[in-house]
CSV table of C-alpha atoms in Angstrom, one decimal:
chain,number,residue,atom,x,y,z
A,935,UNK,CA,0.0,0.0,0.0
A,936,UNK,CA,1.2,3.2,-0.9
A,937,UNK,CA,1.2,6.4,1.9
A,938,UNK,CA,0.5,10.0,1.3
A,939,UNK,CA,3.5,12.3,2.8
A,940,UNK,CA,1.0,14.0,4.7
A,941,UNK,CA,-0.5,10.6,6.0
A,942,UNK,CA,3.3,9.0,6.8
A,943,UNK,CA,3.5,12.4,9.0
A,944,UNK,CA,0.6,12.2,11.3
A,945,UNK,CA,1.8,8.2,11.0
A,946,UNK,CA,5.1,9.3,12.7
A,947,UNK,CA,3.2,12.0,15.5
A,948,UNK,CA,1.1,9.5,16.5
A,949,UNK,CA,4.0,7.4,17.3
A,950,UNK,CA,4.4,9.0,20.1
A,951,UNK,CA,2.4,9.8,22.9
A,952,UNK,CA,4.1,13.0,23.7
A,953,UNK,CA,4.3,14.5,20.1
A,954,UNK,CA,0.5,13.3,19.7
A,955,UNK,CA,-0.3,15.9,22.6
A,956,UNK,CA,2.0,18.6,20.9
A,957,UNK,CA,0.4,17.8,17.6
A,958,UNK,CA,-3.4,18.5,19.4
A,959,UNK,CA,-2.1,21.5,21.6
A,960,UNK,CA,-0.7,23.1,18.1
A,961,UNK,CA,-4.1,22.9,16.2
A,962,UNK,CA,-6.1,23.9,19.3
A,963,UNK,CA,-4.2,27.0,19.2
A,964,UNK,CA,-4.7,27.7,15.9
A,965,UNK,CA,-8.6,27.4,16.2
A,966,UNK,CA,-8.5,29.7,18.6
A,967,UNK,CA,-5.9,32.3,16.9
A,968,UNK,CA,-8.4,32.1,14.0
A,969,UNK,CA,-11.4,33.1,16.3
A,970,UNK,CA,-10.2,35.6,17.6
A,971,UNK,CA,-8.9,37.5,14.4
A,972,UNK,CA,-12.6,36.5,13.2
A,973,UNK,CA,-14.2,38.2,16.0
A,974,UNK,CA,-11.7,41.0,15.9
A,975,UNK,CA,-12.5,42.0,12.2
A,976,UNK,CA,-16.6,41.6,13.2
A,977,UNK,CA,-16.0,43.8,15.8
A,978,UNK,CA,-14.5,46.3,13.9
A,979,UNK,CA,-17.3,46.6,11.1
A,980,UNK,CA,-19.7,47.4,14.4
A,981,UNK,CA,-20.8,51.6,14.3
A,982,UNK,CA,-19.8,53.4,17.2
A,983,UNK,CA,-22.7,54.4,19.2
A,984,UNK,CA,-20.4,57.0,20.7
A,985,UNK,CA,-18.6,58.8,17.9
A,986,UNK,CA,-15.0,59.9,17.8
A,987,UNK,CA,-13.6,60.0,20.8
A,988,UNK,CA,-11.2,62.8,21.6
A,989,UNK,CA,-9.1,62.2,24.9
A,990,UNK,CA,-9.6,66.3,25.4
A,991,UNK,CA,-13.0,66.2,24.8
A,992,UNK,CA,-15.2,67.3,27.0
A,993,UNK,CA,-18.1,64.9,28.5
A,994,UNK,CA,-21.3,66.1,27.2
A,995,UNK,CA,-24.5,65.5,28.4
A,996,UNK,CA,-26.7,63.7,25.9
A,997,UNK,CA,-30.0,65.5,26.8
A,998,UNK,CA,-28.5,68.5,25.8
A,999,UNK,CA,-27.8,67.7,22.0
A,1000,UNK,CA,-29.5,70.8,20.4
A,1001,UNK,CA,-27.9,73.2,17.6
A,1002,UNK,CA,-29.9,76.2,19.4
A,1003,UNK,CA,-28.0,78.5,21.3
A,1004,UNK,CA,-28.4,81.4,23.9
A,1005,UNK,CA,-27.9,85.2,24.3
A,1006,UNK,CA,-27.4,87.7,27.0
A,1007,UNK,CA,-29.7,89.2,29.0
A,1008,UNK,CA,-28.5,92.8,28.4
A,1009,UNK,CA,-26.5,93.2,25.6
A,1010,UNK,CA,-26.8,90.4,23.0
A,1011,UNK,CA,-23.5,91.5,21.2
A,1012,UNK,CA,-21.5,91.6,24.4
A,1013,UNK,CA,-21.1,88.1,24.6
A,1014,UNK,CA,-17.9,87.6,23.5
A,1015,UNK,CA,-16.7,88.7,26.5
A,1016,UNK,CA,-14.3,86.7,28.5
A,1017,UNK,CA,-14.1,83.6,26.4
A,1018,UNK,CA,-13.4,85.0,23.3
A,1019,UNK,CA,-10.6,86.6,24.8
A,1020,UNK,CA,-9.2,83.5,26.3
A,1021,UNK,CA,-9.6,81.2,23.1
A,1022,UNK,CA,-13.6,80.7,23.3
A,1023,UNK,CA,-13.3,78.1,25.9
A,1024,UNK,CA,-16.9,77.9,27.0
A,1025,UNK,CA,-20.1,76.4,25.9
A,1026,UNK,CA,-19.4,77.7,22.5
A,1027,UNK,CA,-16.7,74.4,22.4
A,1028,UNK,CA,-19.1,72.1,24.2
A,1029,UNK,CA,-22.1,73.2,21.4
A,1030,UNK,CA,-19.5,72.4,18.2
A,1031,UNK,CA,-18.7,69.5,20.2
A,1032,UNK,CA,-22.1,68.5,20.8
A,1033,UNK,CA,-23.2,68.8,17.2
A,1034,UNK,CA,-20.0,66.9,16.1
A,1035,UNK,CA,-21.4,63.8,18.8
A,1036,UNK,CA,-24.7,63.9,17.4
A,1037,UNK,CA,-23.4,63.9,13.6
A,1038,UNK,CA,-21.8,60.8,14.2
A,1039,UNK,CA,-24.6,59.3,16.3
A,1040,UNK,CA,-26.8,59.6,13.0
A,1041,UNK,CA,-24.3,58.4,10.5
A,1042,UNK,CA,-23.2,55.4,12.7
A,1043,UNK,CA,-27.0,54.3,12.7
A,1044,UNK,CA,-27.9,54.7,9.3
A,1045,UNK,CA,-25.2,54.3,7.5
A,1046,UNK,CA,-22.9,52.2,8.1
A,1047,UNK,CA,-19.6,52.7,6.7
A,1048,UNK,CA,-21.0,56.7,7.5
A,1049,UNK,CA,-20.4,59.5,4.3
A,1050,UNK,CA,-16.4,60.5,4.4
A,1051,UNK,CA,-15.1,63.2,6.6
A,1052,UNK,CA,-12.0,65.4,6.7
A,1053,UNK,CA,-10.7,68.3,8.2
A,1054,UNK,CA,-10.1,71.1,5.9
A,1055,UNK,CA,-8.8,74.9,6.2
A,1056,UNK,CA,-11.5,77.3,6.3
A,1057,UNK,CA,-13.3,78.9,3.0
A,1058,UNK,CA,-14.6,81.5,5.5
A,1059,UNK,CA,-13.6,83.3,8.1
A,1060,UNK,CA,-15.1,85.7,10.3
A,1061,UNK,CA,-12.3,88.6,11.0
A,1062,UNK,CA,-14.1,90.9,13.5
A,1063,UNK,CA,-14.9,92.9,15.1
A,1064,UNK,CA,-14.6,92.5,18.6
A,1065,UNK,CA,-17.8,93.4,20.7
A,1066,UNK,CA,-19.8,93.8,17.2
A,1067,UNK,CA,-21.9,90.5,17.1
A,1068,UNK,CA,-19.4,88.4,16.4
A,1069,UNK,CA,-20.5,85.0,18.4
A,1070,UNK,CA,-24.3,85.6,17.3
A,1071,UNK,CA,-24.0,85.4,14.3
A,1072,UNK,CA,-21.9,82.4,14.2
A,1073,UNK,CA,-24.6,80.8,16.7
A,1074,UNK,CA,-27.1,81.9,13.8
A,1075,UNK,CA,-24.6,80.3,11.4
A,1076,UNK,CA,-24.9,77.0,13.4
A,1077,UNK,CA,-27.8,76.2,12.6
A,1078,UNK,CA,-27.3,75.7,8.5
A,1079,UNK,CA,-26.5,71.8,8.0
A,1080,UNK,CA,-23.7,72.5,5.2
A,1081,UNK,CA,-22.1,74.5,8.1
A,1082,UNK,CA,-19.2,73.4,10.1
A,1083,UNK,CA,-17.5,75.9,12.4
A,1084,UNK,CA,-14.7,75.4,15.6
A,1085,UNK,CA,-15.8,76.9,18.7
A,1086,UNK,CA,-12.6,78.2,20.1
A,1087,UNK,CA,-11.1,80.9,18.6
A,1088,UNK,CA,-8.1,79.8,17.2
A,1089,UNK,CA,-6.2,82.8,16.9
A,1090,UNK,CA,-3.6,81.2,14.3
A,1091,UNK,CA,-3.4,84.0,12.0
A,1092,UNK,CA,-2.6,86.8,14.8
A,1093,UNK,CA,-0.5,84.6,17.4
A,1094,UNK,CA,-0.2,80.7,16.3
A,1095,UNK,CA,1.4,81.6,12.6
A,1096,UNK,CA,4.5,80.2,13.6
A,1097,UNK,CA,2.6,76.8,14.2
A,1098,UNK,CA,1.6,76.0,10.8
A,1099,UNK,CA,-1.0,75.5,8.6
A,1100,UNK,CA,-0.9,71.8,10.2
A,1101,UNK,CA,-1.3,72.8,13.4
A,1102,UNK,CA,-4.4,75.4,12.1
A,1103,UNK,CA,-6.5,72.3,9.6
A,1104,UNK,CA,-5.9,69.8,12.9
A,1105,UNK,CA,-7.9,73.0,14.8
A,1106,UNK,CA,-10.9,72.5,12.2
A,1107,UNK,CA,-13.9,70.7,12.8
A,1108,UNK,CA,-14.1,67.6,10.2
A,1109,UNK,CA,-17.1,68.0,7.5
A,1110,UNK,CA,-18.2,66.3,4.8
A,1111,UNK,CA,-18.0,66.9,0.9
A,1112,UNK,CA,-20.2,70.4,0.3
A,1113,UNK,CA,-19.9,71.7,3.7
A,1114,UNK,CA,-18.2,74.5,4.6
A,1115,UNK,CA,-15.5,75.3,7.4
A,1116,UNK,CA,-15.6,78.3,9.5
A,1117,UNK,CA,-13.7,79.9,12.2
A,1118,UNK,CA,-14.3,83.4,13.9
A,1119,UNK,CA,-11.5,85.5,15.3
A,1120,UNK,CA,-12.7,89.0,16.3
A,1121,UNK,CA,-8.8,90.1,16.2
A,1122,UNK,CA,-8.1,89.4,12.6
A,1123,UNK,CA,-9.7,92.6,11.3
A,1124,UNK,CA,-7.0,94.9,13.5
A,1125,UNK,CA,-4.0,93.0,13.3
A,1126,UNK,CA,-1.4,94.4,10.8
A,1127,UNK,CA,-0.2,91.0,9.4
A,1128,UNK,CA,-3.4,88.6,9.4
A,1129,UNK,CA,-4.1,89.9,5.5
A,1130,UNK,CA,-1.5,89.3,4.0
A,1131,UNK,CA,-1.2,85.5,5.9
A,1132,UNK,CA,-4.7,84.8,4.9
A,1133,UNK,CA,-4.6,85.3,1.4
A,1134,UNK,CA,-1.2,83.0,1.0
A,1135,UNK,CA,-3.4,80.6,2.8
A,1136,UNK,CA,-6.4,80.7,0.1
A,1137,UNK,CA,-6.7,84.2,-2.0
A,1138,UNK,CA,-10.3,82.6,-2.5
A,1139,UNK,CA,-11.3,83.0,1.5
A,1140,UNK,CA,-14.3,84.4,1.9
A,1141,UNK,CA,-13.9,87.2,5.1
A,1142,UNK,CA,-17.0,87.9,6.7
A,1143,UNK,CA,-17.2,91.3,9.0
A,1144,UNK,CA,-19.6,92.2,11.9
A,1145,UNK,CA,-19.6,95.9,12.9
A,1146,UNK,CA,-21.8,98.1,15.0
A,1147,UNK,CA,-21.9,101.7,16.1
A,1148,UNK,CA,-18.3,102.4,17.1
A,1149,UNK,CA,-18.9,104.6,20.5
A,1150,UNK,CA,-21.5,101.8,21.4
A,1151,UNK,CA,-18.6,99.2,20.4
A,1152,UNK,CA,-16.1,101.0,22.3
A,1153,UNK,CA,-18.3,101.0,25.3
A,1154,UNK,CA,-18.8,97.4,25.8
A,1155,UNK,CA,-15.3,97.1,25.2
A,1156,UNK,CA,-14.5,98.9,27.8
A,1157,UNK,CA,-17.5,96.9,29.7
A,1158,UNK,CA,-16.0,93.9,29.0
A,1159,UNK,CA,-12.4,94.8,30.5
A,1160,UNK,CA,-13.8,95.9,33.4
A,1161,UNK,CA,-15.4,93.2,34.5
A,1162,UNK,CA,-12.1,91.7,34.6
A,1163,UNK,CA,-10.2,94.6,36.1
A,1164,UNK,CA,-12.4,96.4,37.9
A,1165,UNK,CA,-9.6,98.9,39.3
A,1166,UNK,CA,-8.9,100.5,35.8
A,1167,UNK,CA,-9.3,104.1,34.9
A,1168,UNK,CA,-13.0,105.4,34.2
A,1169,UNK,CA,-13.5,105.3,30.2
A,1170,UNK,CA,-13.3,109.1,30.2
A,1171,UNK,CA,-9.8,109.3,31.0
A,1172,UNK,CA,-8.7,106.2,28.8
A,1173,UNK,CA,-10.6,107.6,26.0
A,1174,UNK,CA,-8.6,111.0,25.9
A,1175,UNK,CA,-4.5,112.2,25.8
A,1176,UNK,CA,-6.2,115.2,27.4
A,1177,UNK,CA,-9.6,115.4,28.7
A,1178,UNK,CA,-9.4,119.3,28.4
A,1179,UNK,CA,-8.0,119.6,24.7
A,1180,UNK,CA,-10.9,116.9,24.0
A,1181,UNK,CA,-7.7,115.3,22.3
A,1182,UNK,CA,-9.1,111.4,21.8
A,1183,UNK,CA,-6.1,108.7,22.6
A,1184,UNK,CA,-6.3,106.6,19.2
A,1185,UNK,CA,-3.6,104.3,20.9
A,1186,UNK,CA,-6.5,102.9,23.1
A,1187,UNK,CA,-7.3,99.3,21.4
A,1188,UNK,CA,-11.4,99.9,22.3
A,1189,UNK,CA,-11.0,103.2,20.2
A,1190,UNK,CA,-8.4,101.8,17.6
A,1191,UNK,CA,-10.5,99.3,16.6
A,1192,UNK,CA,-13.8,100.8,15.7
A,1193,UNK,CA,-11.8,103.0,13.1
A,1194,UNK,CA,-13.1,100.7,10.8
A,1195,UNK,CA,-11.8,102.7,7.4
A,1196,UNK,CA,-8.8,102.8,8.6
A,1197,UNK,CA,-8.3,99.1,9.0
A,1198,UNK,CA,-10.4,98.2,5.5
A,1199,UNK,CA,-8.0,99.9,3.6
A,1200,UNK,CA,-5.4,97.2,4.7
A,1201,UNK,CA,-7.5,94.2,4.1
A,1202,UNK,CA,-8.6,95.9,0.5
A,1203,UNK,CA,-5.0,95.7,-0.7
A,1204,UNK,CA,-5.4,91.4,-0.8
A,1205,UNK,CA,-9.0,90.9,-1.3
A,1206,UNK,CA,-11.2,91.9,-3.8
A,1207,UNK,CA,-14.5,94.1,-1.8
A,1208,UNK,CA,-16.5,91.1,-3.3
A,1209,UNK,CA,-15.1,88.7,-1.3
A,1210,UNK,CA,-15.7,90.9,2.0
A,1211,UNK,CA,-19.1,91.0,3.4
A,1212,UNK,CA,-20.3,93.4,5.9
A,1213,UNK,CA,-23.1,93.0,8.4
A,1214,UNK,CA,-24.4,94.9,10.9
A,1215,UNK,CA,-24.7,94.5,14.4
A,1216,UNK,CA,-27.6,96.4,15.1
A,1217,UNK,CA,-29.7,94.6,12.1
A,1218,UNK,CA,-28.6,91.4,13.6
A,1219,UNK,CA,-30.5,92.5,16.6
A,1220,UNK,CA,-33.6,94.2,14.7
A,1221,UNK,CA,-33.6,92.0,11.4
A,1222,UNK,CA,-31.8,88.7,11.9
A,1223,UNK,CA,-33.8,86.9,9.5
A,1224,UNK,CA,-32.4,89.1,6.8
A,1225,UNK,CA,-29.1,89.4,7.5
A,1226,UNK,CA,-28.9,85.6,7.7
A,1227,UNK,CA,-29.9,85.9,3.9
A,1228,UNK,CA,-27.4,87.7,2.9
A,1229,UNK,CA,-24.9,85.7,4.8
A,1230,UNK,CA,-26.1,82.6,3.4
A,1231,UNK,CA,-26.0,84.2,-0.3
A,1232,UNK,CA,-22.6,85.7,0.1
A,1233,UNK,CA,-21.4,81.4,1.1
A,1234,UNK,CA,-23.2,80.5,-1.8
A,1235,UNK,CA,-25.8,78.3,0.8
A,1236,UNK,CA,-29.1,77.4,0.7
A,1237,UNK,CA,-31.7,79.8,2.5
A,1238,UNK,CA,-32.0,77.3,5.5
A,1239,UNK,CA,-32.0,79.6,8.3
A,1240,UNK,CA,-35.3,82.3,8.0
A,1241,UNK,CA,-38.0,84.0,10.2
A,1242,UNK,CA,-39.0,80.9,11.3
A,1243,UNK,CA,-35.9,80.1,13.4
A,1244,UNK,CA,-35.9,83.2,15.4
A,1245,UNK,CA,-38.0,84.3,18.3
A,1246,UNK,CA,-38.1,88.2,19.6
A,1247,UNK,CA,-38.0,88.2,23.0
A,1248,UNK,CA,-39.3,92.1,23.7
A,1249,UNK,CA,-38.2,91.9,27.1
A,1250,UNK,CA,-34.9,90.9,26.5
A,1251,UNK,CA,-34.8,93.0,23.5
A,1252,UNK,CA,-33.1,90.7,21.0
A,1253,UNK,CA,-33.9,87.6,18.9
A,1254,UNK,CA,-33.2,84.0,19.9
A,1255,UNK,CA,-33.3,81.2,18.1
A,1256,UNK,CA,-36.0,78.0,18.3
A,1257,UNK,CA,-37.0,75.1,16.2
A,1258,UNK,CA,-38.9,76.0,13.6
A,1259,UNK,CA,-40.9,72.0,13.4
A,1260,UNK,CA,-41.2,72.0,17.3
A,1261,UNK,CA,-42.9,74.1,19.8
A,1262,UNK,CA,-40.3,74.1,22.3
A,1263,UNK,CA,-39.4,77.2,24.0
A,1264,UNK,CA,-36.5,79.9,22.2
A,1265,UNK,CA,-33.2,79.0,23.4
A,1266,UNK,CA,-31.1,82.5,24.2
A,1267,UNK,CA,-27.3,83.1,25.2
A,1268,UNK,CA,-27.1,82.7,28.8
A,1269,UNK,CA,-28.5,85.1,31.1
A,1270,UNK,CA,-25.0,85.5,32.8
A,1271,UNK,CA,-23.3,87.1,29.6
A,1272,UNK,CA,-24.9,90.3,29.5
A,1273,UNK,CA,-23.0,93.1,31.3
A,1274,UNK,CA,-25.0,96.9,32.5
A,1275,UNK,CA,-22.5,99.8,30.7
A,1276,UNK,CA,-21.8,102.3,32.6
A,1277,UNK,CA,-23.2,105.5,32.0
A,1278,UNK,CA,-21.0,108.3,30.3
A,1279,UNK,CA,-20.7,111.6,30.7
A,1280,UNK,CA,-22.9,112.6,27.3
A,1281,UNK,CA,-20.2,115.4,26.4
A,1282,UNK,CA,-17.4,112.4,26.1
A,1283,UNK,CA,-19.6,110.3,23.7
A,1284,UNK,CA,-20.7,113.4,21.7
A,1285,UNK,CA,-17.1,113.9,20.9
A,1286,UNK,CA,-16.5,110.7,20.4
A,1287,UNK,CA,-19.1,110.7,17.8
A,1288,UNK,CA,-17.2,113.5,16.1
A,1289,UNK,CA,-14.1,111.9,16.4
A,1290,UNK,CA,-15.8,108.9,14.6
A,1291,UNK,CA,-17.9,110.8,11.7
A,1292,UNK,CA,-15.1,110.8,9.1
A,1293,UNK,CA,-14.0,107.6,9.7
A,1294,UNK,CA,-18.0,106.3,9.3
A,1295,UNK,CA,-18.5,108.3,6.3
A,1296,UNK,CA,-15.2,107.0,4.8
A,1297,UNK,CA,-16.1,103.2,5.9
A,1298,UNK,CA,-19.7,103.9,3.5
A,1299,UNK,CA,-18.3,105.5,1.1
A,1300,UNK,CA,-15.7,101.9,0.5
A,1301,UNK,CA,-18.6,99.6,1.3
A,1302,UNK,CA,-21.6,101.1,-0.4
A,1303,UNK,CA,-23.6,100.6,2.9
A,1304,UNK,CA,-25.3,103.2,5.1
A,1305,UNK,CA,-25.2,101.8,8.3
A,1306,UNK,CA,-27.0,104.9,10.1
A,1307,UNK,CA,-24.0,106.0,12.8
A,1308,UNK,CA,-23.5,109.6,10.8
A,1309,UNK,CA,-23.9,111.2,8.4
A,1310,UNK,CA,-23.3,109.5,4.3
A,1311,UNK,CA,-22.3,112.7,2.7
């Protein structure tokens, strides 16, 4: 009779006893090698209930999954306060977070394999201005499905440059094919450099600017630092080189920045005026609706967000923002944010309005809109 090799091998293991038990050991071990690469691979075709996980991520509370957001009781455009200033580490983060966690809830369920994410740099930005409106309108923003914007300010363009464009797209929210990225950093529109750095990142950005009366600007500004410091000067003698000349101090940042012209004329130098859209603080308050039209035209977006998502609160005296299918009550900014301004002498705001008046009728003139501070001609 003639013998396979493979049969005059397990001939010779089964020879012997103790080479028999090695022979039954070795497969054993190999059926269970084999299940557990089998379970491994179903494991890994599972969908994550819980989304990406981020070791600096903050826990979030699932109840609380809800693209509305909140104002402040006072002054709705004053609440970029603190945060902003430190980076926009408040609920702001935990809301882009939030919506990020839910995102992935959905796609896990339905879809599988989920549609393709990335992180990309921004194709807008919102520049400034501090204390205009900034964080309402990105709030308002929120709410449009192709829109994906970080919460923190990253501040790359006026004090991270050094890091890298690396270190700015790992910053970014991911999104998905036809979405657009967004980032707000109040500062941009003042600094010298952030221009110039912006359009070798993308000469196609599209720069989105939020300004409001300047006095009433400077004001909260000044609000806002005082809340932090309350021992500094009274805004009457910060806002003057000499209270009796009525000489204004232009080197103070809360009057700098609401030269608006002034700072225009830099950013005009790199970007086309059509790639620059203004909107105005006050109309954000009395009109949000329509100024989230022309926001959303300007991105090239559908008209997603309309009447129907805002609520005027007349007590309050601003908009918030509610679910347009549900009758749930409007979510505002928190009722913490707002801050009372200190009254002024009038005679220090009247000249401060004529300090102003050229630079307003210049900052028309350049963007074609009357935006009811002074005087157009």
């Amino acid at each position: 009779m003639e013998y396979s090799p493979i049969y005059q091998n397990l001939h010779l293991v089964s020879s012997s006893p103790v080479k028999n038990k090695l022979f039954v050991f070795c497969i054993m071990l190999s059926l269970w090698m084999y299940m557990i690469y089998c379970c491994v691979g179903y494991c890994s075709t599972m969908p994550s209930l819980m989304g990406t996980w981020n070791p600096n991520t903050k826990k979030i509370p699932l109840d609380s999954l809800d693209p509305l957001f909140g104002a402040s009781s006072r002054d709705v455009l004053n609440n970029e306060s603190d945060l902003d200033s430190r980076g926009g580490e408040d609920w702001d983060e935990i809301r882009s977070e939030q919506r990020t966690l839910d995102n992935n809830v959905v796609s896990s369920l339905f879809n599988e394999s989920g549609p393709v994410e990335s992180k990309k740099l921004p194709q807008a930005i919102i520049i400034g201005v501090k204390k205009g409106g900034t964080r309402a309108l990105l709030e308002f923003l929120r709410v449009h499905p192709d829109i994906r914007a970080v919460g923190a300010e990253p501040h790359f363009f006026d004090r991270n440059y050094d890091k890298g464009l690396e270190w700015y797209r790992d910053r970014m929210p991911e999104t998905q094919e036809g979405q657009i990225t967004m980032e707000k950093t109040p500062s941009y529109y003042v600094t010298k450099d952030v221009p110039a750095r912006i359009h070798t990142m993308s000469p196609d950005t599209r720069l989105i600017v939020v300004v409001r009366d300047p006095v009433t600007r400077a004001i909260s500004d000044y609000t806002q630092t005082r809340s932090k410091k309350p021992d500094i000067p009274s805004f009457e003698s910060l806002a003057f080189k000499n209270r009796t000349t009525g000489l204004i101090d232009t080197s103070w940042s809360a009057v700098q920045i609401g030269m608006y012209a002034k700072h225009l004329e830099r950013w005009l130098q790199y970007f086309p005026k059509d790639q620059l859209l203004f909107i105005s603080g006050e109309r954000l308050i009395s009109d949000p609706a329509g100024e989230m039209t022309r926001v959303q035209d300007f991105l090239g977006l559908r008209r997603v967000v309309g009447h129907k998502h805002f609520h005027f609160n007349p007590a309050k005296g601003f908009p918030c923002l509610k679910r347009p299918e549900g009758n749930s009550k409007p979510h505002c900014l928190g009722k913490t944010k707002g801050r009372i301004h200190p009254n002024i002498d009038p005679e220090v705001v009247q000249k401060l309005r004529d300090f102003y008046q050229p630079f307003n009728r210049r900052f028309y003139q350049m963007t074609g809109h009357d935006f009811g501070w002074g005087s157009w001609s």
